[in-house]
Short mmCIF file of C-alpha atoms in Angstrom, two decimals:
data_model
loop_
_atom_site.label_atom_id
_atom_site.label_comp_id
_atom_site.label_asym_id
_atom_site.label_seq_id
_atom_site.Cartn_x
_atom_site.Cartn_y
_atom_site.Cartn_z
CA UNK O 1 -0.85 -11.69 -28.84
CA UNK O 2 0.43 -8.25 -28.63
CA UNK O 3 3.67 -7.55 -25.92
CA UNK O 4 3.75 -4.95 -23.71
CA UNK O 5 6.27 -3.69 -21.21
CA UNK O 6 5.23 -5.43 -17.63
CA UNK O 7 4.79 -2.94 -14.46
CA UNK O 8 3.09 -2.58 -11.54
CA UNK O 9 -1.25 -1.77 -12.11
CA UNK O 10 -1.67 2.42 -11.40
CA UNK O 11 -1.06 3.49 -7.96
CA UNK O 12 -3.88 5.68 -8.28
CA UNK O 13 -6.76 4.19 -9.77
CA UNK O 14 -8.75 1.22 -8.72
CA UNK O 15 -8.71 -2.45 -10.62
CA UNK O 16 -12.17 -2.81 -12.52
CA UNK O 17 -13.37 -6.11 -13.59
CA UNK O 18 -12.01 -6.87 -16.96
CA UNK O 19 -13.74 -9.76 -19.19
CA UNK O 20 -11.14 -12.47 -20.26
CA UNK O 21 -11.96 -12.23 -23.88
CA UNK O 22 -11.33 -8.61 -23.97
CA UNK O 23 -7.45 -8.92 -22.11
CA UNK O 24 -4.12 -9.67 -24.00
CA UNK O 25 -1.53 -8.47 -22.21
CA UNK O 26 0.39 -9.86 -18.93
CA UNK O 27 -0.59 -6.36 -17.30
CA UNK O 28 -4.28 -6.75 -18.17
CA UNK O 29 -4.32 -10.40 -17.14
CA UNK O 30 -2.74 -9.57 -13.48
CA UNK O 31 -5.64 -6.55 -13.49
CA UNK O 32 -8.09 -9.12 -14.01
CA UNK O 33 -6.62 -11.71 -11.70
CA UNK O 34 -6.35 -8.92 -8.89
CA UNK O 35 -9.89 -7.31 -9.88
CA UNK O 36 -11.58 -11.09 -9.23
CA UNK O 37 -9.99 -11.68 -6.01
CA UNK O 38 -10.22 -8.23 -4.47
CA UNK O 39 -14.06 -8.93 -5.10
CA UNK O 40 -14.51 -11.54 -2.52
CA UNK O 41 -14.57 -11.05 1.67
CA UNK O 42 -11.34 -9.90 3.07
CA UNK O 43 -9.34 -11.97 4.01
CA UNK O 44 -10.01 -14.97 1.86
CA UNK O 45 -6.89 -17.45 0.66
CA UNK O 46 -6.65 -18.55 -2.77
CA UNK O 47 -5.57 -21.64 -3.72
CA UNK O 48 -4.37 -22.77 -7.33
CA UNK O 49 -7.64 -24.38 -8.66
CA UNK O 50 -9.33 -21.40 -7.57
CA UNK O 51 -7.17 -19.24 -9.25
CA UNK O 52 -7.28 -20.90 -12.52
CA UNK O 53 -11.68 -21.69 -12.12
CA UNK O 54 -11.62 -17.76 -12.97
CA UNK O 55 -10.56 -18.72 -16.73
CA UNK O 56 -8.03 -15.91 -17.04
CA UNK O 57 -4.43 -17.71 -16.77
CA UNK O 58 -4.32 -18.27 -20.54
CA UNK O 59 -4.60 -22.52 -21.24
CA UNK O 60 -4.43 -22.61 -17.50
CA UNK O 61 -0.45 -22.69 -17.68
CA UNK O 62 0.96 -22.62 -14.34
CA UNK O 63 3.80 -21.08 -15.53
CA UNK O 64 1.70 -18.27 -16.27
CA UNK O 65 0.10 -18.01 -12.77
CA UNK O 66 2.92 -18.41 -11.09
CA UNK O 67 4.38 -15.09 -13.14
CA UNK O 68 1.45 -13.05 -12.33
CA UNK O 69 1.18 -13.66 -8.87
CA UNK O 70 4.67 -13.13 -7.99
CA UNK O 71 4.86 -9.75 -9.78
CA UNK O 72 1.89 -8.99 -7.68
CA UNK O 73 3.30 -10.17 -4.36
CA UNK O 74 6.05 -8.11 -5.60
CA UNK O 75 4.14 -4.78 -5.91
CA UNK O 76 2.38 -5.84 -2.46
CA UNK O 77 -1.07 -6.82 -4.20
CA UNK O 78 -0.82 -10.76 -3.05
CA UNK O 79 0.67 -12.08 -0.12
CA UNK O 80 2.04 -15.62 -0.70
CA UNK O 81 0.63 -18.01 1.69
CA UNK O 82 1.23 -21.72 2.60
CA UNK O 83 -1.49 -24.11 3.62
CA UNK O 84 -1.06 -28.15 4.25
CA UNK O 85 2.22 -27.57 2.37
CA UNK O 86 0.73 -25.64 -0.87
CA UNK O 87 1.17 -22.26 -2.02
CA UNK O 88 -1.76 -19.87 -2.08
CA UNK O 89 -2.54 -16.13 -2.33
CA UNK O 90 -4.07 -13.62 -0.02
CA UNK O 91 -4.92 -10.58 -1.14
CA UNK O 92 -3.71 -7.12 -0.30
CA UNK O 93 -6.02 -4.21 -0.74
CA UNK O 94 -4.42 -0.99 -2.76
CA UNK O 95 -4.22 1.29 0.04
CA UNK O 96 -2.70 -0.98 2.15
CA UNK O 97 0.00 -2.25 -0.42
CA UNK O 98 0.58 1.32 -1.33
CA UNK O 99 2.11 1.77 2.38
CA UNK O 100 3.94 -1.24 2.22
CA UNK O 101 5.81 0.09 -0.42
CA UNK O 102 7.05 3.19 1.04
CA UNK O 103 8.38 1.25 4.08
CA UNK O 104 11.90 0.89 4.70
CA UNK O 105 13.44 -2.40 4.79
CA UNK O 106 13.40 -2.32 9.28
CA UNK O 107 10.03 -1.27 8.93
CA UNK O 108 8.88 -3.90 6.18
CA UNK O 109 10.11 -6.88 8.81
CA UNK O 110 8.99 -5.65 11.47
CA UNK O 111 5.45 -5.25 9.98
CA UNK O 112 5.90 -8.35 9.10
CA UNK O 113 6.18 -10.46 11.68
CA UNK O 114 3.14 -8.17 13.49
CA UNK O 115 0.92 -8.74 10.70
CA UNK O 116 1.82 -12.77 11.05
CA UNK O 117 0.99 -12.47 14.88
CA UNK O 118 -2.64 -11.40 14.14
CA UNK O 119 -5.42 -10.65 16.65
CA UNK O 120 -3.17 -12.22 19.24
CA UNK O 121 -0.21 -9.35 18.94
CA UNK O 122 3.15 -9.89 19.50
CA UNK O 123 5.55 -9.72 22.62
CA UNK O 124 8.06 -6.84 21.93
CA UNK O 125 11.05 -9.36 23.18
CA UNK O 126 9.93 -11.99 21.03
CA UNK O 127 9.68 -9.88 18.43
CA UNK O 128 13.30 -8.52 18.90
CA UNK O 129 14.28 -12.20 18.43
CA UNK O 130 13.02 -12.86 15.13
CA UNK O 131 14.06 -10.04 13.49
CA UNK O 132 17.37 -9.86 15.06
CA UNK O 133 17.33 -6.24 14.69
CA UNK O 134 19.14 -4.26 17.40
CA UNK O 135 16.91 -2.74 19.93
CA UNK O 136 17.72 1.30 18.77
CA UNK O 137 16.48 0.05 15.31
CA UNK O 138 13.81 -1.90 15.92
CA UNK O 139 12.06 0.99 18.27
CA UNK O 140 12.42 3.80 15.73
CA UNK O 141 10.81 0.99 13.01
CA UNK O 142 7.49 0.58 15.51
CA UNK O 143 7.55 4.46 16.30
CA UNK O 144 7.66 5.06 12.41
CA UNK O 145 4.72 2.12 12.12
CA UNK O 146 2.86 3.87 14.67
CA UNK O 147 3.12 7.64 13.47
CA UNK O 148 1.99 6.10 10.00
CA UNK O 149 -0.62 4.33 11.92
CA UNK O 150 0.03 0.92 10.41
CA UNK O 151 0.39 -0.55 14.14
CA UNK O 152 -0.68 0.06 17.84
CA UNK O 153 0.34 -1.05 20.91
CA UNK O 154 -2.12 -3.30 22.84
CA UNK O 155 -2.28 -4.73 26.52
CA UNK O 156 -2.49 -8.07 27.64
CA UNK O 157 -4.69 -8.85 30.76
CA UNK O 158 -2.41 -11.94 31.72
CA UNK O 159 0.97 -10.04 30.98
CA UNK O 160 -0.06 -5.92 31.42
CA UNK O 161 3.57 -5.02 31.94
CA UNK O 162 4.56 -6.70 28.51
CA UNK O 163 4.62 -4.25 25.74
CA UNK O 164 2.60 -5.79 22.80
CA UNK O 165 1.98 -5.16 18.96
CA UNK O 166 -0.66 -5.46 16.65
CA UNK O 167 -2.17 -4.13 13.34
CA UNK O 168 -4.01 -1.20 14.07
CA UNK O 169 -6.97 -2.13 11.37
CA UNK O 170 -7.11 -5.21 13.82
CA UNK O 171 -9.29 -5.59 16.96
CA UNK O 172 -7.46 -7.77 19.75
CA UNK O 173 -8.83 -11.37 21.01
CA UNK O 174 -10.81 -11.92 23.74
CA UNK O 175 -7.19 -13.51 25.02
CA UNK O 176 -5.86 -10.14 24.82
CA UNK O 177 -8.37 -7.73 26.33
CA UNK O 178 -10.01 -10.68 28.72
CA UNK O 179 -13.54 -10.45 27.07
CA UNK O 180 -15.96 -7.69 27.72
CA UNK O 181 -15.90 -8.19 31.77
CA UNK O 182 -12.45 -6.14 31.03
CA UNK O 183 -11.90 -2.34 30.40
CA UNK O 184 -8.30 -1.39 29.41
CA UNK O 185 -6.93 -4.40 30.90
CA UNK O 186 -8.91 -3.99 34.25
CA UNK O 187 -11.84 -6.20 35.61
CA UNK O 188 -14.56 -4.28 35.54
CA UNK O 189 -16.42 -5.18 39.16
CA UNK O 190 -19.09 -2.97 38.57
CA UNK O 191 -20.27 -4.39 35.16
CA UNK O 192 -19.85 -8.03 36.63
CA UNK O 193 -21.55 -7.26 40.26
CA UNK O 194 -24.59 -6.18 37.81
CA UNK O 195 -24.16 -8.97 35.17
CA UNK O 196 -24.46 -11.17 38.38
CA UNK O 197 -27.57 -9.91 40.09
CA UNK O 198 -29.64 -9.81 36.79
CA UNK O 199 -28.53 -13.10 35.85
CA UNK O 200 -29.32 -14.24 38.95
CA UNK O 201 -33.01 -12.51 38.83
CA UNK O 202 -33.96 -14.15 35.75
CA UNK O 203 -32.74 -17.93 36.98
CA UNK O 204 -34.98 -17.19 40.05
CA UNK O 205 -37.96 -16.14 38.00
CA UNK O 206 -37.61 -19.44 36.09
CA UNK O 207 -36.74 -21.31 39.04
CA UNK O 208 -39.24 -20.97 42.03
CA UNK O 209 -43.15 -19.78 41.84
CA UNK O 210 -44.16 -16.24 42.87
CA UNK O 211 -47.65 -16.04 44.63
CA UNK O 212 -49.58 -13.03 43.19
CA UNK O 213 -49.47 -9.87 45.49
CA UNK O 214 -51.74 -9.44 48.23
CA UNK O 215 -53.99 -7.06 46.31
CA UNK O 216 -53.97 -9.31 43.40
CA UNK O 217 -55.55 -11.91 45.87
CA UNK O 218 -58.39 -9.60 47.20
CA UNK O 219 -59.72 -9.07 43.61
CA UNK O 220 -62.64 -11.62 42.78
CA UNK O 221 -62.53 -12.26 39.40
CA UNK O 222 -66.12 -11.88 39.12
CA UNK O 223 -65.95 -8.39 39.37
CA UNK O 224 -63.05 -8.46 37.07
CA UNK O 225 -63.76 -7.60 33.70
CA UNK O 226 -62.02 -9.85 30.63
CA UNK O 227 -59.57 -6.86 29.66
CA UNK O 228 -58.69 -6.34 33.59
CA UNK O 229 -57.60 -10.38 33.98
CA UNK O 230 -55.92 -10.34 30.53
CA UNK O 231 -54.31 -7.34 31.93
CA UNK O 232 -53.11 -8.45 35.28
CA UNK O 233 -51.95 -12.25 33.59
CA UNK O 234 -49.52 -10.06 31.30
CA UNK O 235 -48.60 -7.75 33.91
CA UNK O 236 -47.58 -10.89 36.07
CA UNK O 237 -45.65 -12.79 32.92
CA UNK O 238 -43.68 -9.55 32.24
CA UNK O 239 -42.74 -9.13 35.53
CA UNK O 240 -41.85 -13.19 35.78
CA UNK O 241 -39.68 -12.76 32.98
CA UNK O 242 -37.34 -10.25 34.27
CA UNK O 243 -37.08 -12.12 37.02
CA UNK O 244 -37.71 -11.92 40.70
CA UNK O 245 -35.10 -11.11 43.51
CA UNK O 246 -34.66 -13.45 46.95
CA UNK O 247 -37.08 -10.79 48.62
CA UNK O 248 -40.10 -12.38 47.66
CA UNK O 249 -41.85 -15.71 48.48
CA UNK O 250 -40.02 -18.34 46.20
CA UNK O 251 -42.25 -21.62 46.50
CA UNK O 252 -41.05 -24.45 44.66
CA UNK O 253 -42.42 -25.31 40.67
CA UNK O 254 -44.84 -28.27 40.33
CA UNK O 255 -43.65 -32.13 40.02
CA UNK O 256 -42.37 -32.34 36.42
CA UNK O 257 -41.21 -28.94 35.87
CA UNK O 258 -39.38 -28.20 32.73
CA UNK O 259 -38.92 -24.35 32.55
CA UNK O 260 -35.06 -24.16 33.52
CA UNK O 261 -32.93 -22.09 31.73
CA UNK O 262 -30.22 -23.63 30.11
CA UNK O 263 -26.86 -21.95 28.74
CA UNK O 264 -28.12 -20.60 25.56
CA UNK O 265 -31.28 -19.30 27.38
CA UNK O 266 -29.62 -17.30 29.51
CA UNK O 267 -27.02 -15.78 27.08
CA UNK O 268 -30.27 -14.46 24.66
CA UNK O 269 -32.24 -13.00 27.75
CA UNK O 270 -29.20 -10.81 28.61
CA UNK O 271 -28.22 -9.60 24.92
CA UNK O 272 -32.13 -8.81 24.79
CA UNK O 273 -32.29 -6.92 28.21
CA UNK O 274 -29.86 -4.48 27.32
CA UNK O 275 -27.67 -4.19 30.08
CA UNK O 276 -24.72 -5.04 28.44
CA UNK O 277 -23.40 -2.82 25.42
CA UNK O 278 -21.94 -5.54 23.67
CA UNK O 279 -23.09 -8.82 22.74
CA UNK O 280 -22.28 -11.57 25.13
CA UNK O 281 -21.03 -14.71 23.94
CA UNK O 282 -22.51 -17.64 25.42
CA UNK O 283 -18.61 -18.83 26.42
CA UNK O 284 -18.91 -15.55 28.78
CA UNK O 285 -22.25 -16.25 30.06
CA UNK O 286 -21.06 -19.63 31.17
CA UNK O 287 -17.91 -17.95 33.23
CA UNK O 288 -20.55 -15.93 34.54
CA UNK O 289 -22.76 -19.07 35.46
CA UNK O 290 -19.92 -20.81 36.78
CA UNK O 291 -19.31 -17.92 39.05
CA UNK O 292 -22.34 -18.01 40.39
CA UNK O 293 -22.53 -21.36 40.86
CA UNK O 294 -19.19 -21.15 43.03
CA UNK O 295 -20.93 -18.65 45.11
CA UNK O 296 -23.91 -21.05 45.78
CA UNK O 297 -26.37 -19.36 44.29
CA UNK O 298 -27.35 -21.28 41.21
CA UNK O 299 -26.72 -25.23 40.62
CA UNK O 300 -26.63 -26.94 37.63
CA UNK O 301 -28.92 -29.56 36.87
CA UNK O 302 -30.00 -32.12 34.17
CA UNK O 303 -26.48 -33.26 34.04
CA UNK O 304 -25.15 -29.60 33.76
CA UNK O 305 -27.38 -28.20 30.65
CA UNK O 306 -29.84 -26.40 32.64
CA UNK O 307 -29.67 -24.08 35.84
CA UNK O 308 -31.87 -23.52 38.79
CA UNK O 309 -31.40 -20.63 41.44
CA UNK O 310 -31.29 -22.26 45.42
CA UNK O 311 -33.29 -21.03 48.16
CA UNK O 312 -31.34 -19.26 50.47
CA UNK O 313 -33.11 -19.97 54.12
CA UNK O 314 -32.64 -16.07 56.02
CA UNK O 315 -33.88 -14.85 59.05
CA UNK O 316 -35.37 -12.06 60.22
CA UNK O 317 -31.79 -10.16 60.24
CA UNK O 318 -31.08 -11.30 56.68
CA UNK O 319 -28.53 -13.72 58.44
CA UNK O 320 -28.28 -16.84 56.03
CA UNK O 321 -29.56 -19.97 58.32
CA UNK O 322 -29.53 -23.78 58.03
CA UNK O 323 -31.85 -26.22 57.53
CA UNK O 324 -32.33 -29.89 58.41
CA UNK O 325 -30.54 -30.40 55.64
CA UNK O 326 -27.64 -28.42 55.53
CA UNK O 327 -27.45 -28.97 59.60
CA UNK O 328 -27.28 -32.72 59.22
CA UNK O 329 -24.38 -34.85 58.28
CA UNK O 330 -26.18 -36.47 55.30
CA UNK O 331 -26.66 -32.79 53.40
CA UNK O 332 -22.77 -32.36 53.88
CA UNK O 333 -21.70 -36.22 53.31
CA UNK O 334 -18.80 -37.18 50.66
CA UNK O 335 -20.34 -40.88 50.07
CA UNK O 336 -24.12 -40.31 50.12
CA UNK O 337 -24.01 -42.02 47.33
CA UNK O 338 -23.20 -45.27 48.50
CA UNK O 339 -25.43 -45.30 51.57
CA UNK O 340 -27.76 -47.87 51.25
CA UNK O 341 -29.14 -50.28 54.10
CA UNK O 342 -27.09 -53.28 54.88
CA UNK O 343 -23.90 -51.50 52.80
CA UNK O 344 -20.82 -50.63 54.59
CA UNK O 345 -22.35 -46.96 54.52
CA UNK O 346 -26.09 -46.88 56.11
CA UNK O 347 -27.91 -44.76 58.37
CA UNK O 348 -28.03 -47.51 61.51
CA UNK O 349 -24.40 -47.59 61.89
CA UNK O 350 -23.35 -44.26 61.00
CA UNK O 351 -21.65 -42.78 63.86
CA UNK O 352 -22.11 -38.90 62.73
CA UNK O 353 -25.69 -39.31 62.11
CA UNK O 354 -26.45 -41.12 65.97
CA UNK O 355 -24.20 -38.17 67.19
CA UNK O 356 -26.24 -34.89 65.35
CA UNK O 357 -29.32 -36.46 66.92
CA UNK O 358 -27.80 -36.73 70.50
CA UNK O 359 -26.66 -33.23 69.82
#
């Protein structure tokens, strides 16, 4: 085996895949060690027995690995990692390395601990505490990080007045921005208000029959033609599944009814309608549907995995009104449950019920 003087691989040129057989030197092996890991996803950690299933650490020494991955951690290639108490290796793309390089020794820590804080950011104070840098230093570090755009400064819905850090390559959490019902850090009422009354729409559709319109009734089918009742079926199923609003006649489903939407129903219906520009999750559809549930305009059913829109009773006005249910003290009562003839709870001997019919 031929020596050669170790360095760091060519700022300048990319890593190509070199075969084992055809390497000898310690600079050739680390280009082939980077070269294989740089070709899987981003973000990937390497453990030993991964390292060594590549067949380029000579005899598999670990003496060997361990002397090529620390002089690549040390020109910024691989970032040493632990995991259930074991070293391992993430790797550092060129360009990226190349920066952290020409950092100064503030701005190295500082990017440190940001990068460590992920797509969650970290808290400018807290920050300030683990580097133990002095405030005049640390600020000029994240200005220089930010002119070089290596970092940006994100805000938190729960904490806006906090000033936060991230990686600028990164995109925050939903815990950060407060999912796509956010813009900048505000609610957006808008987008929600319209969320809500499509949502609602569609659960209503699936929910309560529609009687046909009062010139579909007047057509006899005998003087409708195959392609006109084929027609008019699909014009009625299109307009069923976008839903119908509380304006028209919602009579109830027949006696075994199955057609509820559940959670995951819902969430595709909206990503396919297009009224959103991003794709909800179905953890957002269900704050959504828990919102509207709150309000009293859905209700889960089928011990919570499916929803159903309820029947508002109005009057002429539009004024919500009661109904023999809601009016009487069994629609409101906290121990239906338990009323039973003969139990402590019945009908005979309940005092509220004898009094709403006197009333």
């Amino acid at each position: 085996m031929t020596s050669s003087t170790e360095g760091a691989p060519p700022k300048d040129q990319d890593v190509t895949m070199t075969e084992p057989s055809g390497v000898s030197s310690p600079k050739e092996l680390r280009n082939a060690l980077y070269a294989r890991c740089a070709s899987f996803e981003e973000g990937h950690v390497f453990n030993q027995d991964e390292l060594f299933a590549f067949e380029i650490i000579p005899d598999n020494s670990v003496e060997k690995l361990l002397a090529y991955t620390k002089q690549l951690a040390k020109d910024g290639l691989f970032k040493l990692m632990t995991k259930d108490g074991k070293a391992c290796w993430k790797v550092v793309k060129r360009a990226d390395a190349i920066k952290y390089r020409s950092l100064s020794q503030e701005e190295a820590l500082v990017y440190s601990y940001i990068e460590g804080a992920a797509r969650e950011g970290i808290w400018s104070k807290l920050l300030r505490n683990k580097t133990n840098l002095h405030m005049t230093t640390m600020n000029r570090a994240i200005k220089s990080l930010e002119n070089k755009n290596m970092i940006k400064a994100v805000k938190i819905v729960k904490y806006p007045n906090r000033k936060t850090y991230m990686l600028a390559k990164l995109q925050p959490s939903e815990n950060v921005t407060g999912g796509p019902f956010y813009t900048d850090g505000v609610l957006d009422e808008e987008f929600v208000h319209q969320m809500s009354l499509w949502t609602e729409k569609y659960i209503i559709g699936r929910s309560w029959w529609h009687p046909p319109l009062p010139e579909h009734k007047k057509k006899s089918s005998s003087k409708m033609t195959q392609e006109q009742a084929e027609e008019l079926r699909a014009a009625e199923l299109r307009q069923r599944g976008h839903g119908r609003d509380r304006s028209k006649t919602m009579l109830p489903m027949h006696p075994g009814y199955r057609g509820f939407p559940n959670l995951s129903e819902v969430t595709k219906a909206i990503n396919g309608s297009g009224l959103s520009g991003v794709t909800m999750k179905e953890s957002e559809m269900g704050q959504l549907l828990d919102i509207l549930c709150w309000d009293g305009r859905l209700e889960k059913i089928r011990h919570g995995k499916a929803y159903r829109a309820i029947k508002q009773v109005d009057g002429e006005d539009g004024v919500e009104l009661g109904n023999a249910l809601t009016e009487s003290p069994c629609g409101r009562c906290p121990v239906f449950d338990f009323c039973e003839e003969g139990g402590p709870v019945n009908a005979r001997s309940c005092e509220y019920f004898q009094e709403w019919l006197q009333f």
